[in-house]
Coordinates of C-alpha atoms and ligand atoms in Angstrom, one line a residue:
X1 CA 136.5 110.6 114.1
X2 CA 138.3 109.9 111.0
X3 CA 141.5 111.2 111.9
X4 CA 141.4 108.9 115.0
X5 CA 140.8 105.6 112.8
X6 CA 143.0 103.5 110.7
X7 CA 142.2 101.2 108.4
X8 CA 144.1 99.3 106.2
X9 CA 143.7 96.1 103.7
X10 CA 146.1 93.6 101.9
X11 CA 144.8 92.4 98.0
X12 CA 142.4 89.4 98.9
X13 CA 144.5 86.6 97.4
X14 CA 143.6 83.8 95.0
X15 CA 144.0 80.2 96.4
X16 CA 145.2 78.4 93.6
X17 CA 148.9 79.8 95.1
X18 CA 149.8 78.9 98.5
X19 CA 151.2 81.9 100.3
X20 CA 154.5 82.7 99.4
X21 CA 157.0 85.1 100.1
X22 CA 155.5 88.0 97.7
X23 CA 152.0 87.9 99.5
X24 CA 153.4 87.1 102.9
X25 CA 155.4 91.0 101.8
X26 CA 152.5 92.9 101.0
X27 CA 150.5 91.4 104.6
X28 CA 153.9 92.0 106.3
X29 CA 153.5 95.7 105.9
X30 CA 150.1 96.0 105.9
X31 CA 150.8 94.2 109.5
X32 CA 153.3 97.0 110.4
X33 CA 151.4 99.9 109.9
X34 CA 149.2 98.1 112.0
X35 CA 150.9 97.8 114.6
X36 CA 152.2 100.9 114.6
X37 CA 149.0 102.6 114.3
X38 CA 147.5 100.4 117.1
X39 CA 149.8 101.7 119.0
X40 CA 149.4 105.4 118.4
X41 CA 145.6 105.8 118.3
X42 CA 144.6 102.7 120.6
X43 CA 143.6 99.2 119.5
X44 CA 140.3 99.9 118.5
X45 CA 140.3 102.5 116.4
X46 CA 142.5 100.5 113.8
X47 CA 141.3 97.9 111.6
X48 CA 143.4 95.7 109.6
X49 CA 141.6 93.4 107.1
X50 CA 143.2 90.3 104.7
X51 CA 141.7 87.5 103.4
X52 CA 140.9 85.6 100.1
X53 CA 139.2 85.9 96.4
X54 CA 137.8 82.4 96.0
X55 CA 135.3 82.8 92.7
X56 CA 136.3 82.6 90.1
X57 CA 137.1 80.4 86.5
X58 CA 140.5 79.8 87.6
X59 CA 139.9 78.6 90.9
X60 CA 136.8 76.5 89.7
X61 CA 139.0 74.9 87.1
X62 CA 141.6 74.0 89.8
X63 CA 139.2 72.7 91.9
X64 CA 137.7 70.6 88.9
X65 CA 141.9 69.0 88.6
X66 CA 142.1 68.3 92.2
X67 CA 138.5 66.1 92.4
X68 CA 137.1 68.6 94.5
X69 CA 133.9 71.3 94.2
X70 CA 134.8 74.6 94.3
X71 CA 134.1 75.4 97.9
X72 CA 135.7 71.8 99.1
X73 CA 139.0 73.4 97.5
X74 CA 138.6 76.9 98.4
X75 CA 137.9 75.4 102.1
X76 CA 141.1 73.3 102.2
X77 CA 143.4 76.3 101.0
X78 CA 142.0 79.1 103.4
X79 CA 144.0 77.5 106.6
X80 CA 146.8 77.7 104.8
X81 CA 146.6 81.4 104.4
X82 CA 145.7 81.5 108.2
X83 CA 148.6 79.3 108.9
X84 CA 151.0 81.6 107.3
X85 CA 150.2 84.8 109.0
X86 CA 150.6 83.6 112.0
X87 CA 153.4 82.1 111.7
X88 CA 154.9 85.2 110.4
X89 CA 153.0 87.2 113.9
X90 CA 150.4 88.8 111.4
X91 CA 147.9 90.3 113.6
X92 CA 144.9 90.7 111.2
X93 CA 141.4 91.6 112.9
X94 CA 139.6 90.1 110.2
X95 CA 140.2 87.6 107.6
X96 CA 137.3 88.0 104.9
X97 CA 136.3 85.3 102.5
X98 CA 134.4 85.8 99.1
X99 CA 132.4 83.0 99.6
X100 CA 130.8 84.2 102.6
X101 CA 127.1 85.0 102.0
X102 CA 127.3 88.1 104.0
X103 CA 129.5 89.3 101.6
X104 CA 127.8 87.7 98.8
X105 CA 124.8 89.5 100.2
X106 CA 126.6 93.2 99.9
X107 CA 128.3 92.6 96.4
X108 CA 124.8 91.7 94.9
X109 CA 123.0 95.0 97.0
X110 CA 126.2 97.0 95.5
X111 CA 125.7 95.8 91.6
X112 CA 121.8 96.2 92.0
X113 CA 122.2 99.6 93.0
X114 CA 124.9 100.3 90.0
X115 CA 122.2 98.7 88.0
X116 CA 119.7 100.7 89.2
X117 CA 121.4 103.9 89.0
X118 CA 121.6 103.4 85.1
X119 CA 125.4 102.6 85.2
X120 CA 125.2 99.0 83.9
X121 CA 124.0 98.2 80.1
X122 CA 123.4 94.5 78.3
X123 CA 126.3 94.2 75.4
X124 CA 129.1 91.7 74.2
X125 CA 132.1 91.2 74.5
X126 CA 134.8 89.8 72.2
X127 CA 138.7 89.5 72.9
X128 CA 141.5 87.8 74.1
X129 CA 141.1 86.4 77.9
X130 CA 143.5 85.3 80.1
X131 CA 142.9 83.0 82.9
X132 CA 145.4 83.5 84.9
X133 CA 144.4 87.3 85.3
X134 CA 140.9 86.3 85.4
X135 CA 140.2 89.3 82.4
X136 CA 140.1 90.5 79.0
X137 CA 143.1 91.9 76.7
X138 CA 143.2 93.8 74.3
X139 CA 145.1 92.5 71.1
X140 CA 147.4 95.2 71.1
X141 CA 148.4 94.3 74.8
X142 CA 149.6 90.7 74.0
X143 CA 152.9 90.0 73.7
X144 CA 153.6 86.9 70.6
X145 CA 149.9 86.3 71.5
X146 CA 150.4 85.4 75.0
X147 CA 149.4 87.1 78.1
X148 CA 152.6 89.7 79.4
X149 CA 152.2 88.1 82.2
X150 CA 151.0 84.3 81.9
X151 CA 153.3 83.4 79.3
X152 CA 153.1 79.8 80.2
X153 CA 149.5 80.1 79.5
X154 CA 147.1 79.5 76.4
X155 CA 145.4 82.7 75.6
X156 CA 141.5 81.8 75.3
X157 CA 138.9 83.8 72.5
X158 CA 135.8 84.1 74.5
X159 CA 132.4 85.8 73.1
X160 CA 129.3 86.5 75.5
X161 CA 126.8 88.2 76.0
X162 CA 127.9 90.5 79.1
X163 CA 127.1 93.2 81.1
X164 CA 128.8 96.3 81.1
X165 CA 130.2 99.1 83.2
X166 CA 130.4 102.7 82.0
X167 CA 133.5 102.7 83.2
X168 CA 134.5 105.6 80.4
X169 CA 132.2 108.0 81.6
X170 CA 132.6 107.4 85.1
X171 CA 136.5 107.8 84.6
X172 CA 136.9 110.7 82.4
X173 CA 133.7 112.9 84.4
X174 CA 135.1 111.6 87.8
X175 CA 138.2 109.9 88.2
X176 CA 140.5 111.6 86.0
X177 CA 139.7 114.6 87.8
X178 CA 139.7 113.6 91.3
X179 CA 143.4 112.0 90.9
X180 CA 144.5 115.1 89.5
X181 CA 142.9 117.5 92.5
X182 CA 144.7 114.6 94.8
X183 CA 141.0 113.7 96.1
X184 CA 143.1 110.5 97.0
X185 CA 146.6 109.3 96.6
X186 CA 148.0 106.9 94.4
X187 CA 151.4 106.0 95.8
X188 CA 155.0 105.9 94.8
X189 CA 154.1 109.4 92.7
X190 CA 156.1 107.7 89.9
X191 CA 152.9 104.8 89.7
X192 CA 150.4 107.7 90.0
X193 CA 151.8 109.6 86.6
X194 CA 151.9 105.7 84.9
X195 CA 147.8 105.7 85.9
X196 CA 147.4 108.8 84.6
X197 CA 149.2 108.9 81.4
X198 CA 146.7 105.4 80.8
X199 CA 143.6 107.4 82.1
X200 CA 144.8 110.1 79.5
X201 CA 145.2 107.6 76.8
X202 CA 141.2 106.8 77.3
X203 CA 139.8 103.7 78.7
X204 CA 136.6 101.6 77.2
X205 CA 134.0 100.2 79.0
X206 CA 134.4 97.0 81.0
X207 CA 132.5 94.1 81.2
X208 CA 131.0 93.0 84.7
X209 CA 129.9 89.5 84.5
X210 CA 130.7 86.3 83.0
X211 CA 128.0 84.2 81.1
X212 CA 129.7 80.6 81.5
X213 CA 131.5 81.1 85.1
X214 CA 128.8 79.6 87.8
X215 CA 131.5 80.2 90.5
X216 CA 130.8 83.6 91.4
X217 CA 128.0 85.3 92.8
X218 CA 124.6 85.8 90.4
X219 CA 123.9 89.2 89.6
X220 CA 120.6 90.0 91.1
X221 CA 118.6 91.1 87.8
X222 CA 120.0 88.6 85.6
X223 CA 120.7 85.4 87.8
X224 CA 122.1 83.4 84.4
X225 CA 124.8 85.7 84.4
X226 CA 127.8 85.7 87.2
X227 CA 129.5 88.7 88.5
X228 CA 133.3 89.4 87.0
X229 CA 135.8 88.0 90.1
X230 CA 137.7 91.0 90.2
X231 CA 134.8 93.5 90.3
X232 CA 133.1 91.5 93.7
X233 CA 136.7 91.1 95.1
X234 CA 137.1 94.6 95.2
X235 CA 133.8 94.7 96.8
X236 CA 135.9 93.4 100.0
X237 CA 137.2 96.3 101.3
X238 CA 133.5 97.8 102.1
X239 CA 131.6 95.0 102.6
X240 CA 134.1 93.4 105.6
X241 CA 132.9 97.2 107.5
X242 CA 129.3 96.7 106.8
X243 CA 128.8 93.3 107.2
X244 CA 130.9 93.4 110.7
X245 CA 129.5 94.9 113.7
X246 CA 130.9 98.2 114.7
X247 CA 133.0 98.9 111.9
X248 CA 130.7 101.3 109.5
X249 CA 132.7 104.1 110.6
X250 CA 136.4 102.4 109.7
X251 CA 135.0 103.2 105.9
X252 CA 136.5 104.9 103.6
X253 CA 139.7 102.7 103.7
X254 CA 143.0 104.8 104.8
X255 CA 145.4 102.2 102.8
X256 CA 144.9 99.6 100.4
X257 CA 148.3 98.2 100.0
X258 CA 149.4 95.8 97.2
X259 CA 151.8 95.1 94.3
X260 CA 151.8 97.1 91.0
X261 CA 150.6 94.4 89.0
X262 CA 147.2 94.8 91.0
X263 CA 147.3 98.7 90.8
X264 CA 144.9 99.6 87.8
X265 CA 141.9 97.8 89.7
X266 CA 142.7 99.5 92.9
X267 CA 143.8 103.0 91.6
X268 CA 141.0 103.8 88.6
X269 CA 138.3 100.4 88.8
X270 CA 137.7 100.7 92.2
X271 CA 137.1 104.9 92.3
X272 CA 134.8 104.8 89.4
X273 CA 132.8 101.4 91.4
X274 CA 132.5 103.6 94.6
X275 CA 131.7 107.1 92.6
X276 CA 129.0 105.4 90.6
X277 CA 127.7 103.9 93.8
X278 CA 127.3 107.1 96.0
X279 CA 130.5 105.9 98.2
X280 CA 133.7 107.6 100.1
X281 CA 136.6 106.5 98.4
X282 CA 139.8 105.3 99.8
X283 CA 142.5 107.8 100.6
X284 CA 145.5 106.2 99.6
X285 CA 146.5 103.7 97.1
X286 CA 150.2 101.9 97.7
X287 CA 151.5 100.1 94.8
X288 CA 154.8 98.4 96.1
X289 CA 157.3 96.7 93.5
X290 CA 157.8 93.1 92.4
X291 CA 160.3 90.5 93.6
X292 CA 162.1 89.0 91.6
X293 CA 164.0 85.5 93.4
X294 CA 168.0 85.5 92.0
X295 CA 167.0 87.8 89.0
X296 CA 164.2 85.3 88.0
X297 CA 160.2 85.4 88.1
X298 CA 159.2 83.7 91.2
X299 CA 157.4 80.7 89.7
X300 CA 155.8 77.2 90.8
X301 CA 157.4 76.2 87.4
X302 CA 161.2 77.6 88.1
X303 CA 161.0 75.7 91.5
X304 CA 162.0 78.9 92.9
X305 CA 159.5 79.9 95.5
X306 CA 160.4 80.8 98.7
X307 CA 157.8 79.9 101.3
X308 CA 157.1 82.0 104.4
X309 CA 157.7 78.2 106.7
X310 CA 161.4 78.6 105.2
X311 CA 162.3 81.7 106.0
X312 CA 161.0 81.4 109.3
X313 CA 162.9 77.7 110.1
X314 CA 165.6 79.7 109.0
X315 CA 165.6 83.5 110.2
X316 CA 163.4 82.9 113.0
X317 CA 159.8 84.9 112.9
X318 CA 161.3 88.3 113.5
X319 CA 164.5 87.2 111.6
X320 CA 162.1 86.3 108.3
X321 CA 159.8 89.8 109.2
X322 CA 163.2 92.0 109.3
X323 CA 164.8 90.1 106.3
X324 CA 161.9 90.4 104.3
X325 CA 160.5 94.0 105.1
X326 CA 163.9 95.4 104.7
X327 CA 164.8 93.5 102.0
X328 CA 164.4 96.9 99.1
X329 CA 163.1 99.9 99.4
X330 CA 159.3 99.5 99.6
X331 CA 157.6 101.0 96.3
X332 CA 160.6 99.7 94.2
X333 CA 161.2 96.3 92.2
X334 CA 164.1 94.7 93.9
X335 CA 165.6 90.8 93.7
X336 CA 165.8 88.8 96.6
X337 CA 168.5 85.8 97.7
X338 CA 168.7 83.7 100.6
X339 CA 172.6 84.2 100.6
X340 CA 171.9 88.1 100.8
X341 CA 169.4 87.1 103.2
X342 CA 172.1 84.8 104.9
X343 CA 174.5 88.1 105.4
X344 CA 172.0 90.7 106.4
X345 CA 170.9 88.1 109.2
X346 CA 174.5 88.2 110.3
X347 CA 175.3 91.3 110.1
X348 CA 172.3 93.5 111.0
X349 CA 170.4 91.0 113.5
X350 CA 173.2 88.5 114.8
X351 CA 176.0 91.2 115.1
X352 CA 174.5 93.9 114.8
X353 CA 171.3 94.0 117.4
X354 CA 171.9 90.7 118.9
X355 CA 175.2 91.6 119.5
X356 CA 174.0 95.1 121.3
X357 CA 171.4 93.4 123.6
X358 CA 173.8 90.8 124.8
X359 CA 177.0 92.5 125.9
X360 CA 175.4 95.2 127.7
X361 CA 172.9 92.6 129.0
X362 CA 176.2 90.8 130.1
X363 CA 177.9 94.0 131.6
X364 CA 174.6 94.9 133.8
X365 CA 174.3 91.0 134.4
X366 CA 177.6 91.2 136.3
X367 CA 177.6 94.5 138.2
X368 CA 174.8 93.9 139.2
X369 CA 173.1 97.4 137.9
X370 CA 169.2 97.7 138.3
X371 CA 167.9 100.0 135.4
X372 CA 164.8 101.9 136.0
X373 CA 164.0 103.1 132.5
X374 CA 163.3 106.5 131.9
X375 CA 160.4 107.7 129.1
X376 CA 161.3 106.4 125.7
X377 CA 159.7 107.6 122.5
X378 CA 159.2 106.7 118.6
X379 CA 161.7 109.3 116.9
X380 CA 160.4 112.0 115.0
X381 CA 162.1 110.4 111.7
X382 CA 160.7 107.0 112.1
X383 CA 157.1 108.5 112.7
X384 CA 157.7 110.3 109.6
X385 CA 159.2 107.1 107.6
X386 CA 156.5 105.0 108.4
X387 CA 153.6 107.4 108.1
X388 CA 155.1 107.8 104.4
X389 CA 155.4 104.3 104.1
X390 CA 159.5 104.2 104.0
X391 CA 160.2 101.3 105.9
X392 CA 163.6 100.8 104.8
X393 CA 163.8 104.4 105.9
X394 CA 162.7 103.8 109.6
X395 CA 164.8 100.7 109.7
X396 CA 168.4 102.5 108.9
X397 CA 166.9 105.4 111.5
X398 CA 167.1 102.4 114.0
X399 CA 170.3 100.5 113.1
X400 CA 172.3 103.9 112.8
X401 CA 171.1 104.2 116.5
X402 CA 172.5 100.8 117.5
X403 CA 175.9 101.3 115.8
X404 CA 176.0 104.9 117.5
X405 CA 175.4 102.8 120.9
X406 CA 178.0 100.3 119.9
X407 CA 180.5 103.0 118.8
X408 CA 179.7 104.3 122.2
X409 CA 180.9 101.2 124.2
X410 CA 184.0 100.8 122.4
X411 CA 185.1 104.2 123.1
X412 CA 183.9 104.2 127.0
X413 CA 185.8 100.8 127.5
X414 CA 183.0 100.0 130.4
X415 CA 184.9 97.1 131.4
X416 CA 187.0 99.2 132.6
X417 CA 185.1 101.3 134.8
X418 CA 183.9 101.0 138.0
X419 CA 181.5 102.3 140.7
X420 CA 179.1 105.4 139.7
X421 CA 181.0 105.7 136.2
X422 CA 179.9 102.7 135.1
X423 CA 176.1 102.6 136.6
X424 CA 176.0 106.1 134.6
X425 CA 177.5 104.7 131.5
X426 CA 175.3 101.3 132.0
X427 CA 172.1 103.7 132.3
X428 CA 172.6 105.2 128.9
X429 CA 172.9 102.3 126.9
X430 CA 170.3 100.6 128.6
X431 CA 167.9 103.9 128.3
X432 CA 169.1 103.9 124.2
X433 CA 168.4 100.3 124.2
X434 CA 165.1 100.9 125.2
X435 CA 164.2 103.8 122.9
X436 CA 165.5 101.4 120.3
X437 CA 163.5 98.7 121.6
X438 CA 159.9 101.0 121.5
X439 CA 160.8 102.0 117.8
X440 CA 161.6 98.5 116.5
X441 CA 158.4 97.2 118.1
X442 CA 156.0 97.6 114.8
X443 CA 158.6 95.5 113.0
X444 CA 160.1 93.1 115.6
X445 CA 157.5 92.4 118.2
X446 CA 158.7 89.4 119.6
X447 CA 162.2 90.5 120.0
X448 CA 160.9 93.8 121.8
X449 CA 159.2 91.7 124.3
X450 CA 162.3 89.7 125.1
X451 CA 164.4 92.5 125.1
X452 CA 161.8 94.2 127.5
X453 CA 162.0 91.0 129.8
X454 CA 165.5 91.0 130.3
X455 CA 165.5 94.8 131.1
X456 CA 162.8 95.0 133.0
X457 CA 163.4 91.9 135.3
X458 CA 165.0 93.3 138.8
X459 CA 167.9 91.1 138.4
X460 CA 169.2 91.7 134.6
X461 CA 170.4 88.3 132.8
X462 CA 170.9 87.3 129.3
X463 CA 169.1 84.7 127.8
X464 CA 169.6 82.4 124.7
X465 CA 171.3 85.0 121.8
X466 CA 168.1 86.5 120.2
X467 CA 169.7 85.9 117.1
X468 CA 171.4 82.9 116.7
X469 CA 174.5 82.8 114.1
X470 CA 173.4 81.1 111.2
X471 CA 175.6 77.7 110.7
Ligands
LIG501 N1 142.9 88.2 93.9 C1 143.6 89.3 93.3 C2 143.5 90.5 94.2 C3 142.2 91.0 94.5 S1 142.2 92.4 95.6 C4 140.6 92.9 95.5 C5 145.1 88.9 93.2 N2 145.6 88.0 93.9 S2 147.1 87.4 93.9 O1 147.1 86.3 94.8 O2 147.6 87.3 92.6 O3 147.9 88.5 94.7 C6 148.6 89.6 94.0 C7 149.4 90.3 95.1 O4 150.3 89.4 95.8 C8 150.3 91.4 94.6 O5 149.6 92.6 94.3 C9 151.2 91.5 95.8 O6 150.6 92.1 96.8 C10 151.5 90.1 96.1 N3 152.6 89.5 95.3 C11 152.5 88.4 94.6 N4 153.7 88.1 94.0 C12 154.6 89.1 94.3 C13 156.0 89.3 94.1 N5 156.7 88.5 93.3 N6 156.5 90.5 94.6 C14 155.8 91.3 95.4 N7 154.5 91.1 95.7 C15 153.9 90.0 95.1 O7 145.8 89.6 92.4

């Protein structure tokens, strides 16, 4: 059975942001395996999940600014999460909500059972907190006193009483060793010897609850006390397969898939949850790299994000998916322009595909040739690409096919052939085109359709450009 499942799962994401380009990347790909593995081991036996963290101090304190409770705000931000996705053809099977008391209801059975196992003790805590991480430094981590990665924000002192996770134990007895045996995989290898070389380092105990945050869910043996965001968040990725019917069996998670700012939680906090708890873990952590928007931070305050709505009024929906998936070489950091953007979409989808699709549409179109399409296939290098998660990879697999079709038609000079010659020469590029067509599919699904419609229509003709030049 577990071979013949896939699931995979984006990070849940806070809804103080809208979705911008950087989640709309991560759910992109996490979309694209999907599709791809729908398509090699049948719909049902793949499971895509997304969704959104909504507890929470930061989220209760924007909700406080904007008038609004907590859930009023949290309610108002999900559609536009929803929105998003589809606009970019994201075909989640679940969207998952913290705030939904079915999840609410397995978080608190999952802490009572840590609790109960003896792997949560009463203690306090004392150190530096940053809000917009929604967790504690260490002194020695800030940088000018200032979180590394909120420097815009005011680092907070916070003391509480707090519950704790024996996270130490759990790591050094059980995590460090399973990473090392490769008991699961913590992807790009170069992220896996970062985690370990921490691991190595030694890691303290973390605190599981929050004394003054009532926006979370209550931990079950101590109801004054709320349950630390990121620890329930985590929570998720099993809770979504046992609180849905008939998908127990998608669990233990085949990819979680997110940036490396998010890796620690995923790679190390997560194992030692699910060890502690009696649980399968995951089989592969992907930690993808950071954009960074014309060599700057993408940031609400730099009036430099790039929404999903304006790539797509742009690019078009399979325009923004190609631009964006292809845009570096997944697992690496990599900085992102609309004018490169402007010049790939030229070059690559107007020229390049476009181009192919519509003058050998054109050719067939006035000959008159009827294709009957012969068995197509996804190459054996794009399988591998994407099953290693090189989408880039898979990508220039594909294009160095179309140029190889294209080189192919300048040479022939089909105008200038007639009769069987050219039927023969039509019913290779169309057959290519085709093959093309099937491996593009995970990444382009809208285009493959229309491709498919004017191929497979018994009368071939050309519609509108599928890529329009950019003005
Ligand atoms: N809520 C937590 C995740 C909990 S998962 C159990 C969180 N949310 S987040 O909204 O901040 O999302 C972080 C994720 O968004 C990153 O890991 C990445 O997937 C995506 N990205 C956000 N900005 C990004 C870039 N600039 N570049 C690439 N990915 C980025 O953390």
């Amino acid at each position: 059975m577990s071979s013949k499942k896939y699931y995979v799962t984006t990070p849940i994401y806070y809804v103080n942001d809208a979705p911008h380009i950087g989640s709309s990347y991560t759910t992109l790909a996490a979309d694209i395996i999907a599709r791809y593995y729908r398509d090699k081991l049948g719909k049902n036996n793949v499971f895509f999940l997304t969704g959104t963290d909504e507890h929470g101090q930061k989220i209760a304190e924007v909700a406080k600014k904007n008038n609004q409770t907590p859930l009023e705000f949290v309610d108002s931000i999900v559609p536009k999460f929803k929105e998003a996705w589809k606009l970019l053809n994201i075909d989640f099977d679940y969207f998952i909500r913290t705030t939904d008391p079915r999840h609410e209801k397995v978080a608190s059975a999952l802490l009572q059972k840590l609790y109960d196992k003896g792997y949560i003790y009463l203690g306090a805590y004392e150190g530096p907190y940053c809000i917009g991480c929604e967790r504690y430094y260490k002194e020695s981590e800030l940088l000018n006193n200032r979180c590394p990665l909120h420097p815009d924000k005011e680092i907070s002192h916070q003391r509480e009483k707090n519950y704790f996770f024996k996270l130490k134990e759990v790591v050094e007895d059980y995590v460090l060793p399973k990473i090392k045996n490769k008991e699961y995989k913590i992807l790009p290898e170069i992220r896996e010897n970062e985690i370990l070389s921490r691991v190595e380092e030694g890691v303290d105990d973390i605190s599981i609850s929050r004394e003054g945050v009532t926006w979370g869910i209550p931990l079950p043996w101590d109801k004054t006390q709320t349950c630390y965001v990121w620890v329930e968040a985590l929570m998720n990725y099993y809770s979504a397969t046992l609180f849905l019917e008939g998908r127990q069996h998608f669990w233990p998670a085949d990819l979680h898939l997110m940036a490396k700012d998010i890796l620690w939680f995923h790679a190390v906090i997560w194992e030692a949850l699910l060890i502690a708890a009696d649980i399968d873990l995951p089989k592969t952590v992907f930690a993808h790299g950071f954009f960074t928007i014309n060599g700057q931070k993408m940031s609400k305050s730099l009036g430099n994000v790039i929404t999903p709505q304006e790539l797509v009024n742009k690019y078009g929906i399979d325009g923004a998916r190609y631009l964006l998936i292809s845009a570096v070489a997944f697992g690496t950091d990599g900085d992102i322009s609309l004018e490169s953007f402007d010049q790939k979409y030229n070059a690559d989808l107007a020229n390049g595909l476009g181009n192919l699709v519509s003058r050998v549409a054109k050719m067939a179109e006035k000959s008159e040739f009827q294709f009957s399409s012969k068995d197509t296939k996804i190459y054996d290098e794009v399988h591998s690409a994407i099953s290693e998660y090189r989408f880039d990879t898979a990508l220039k697999f594909i294009w160095d096919k179309i140029t190889l079709v294209d080189q192919a038609i300048n040479k022939d000079e089909p105008w200038k052939l007639e009769g069987q010659k050219l039927k023969e020469r039509l019913q290779y590029y169309l057959e290519e085109i085709a093959e093309i067509a099937l491996n593009l599919k995970p990444f382009l699904p809208q285009t493959v359709e229309k491709i498919d419609k004017v191929f497979a229509s018994p009368v071939i003709r050309m519609q509108e450009p599928l890529f329009p030049r950019l003005k």
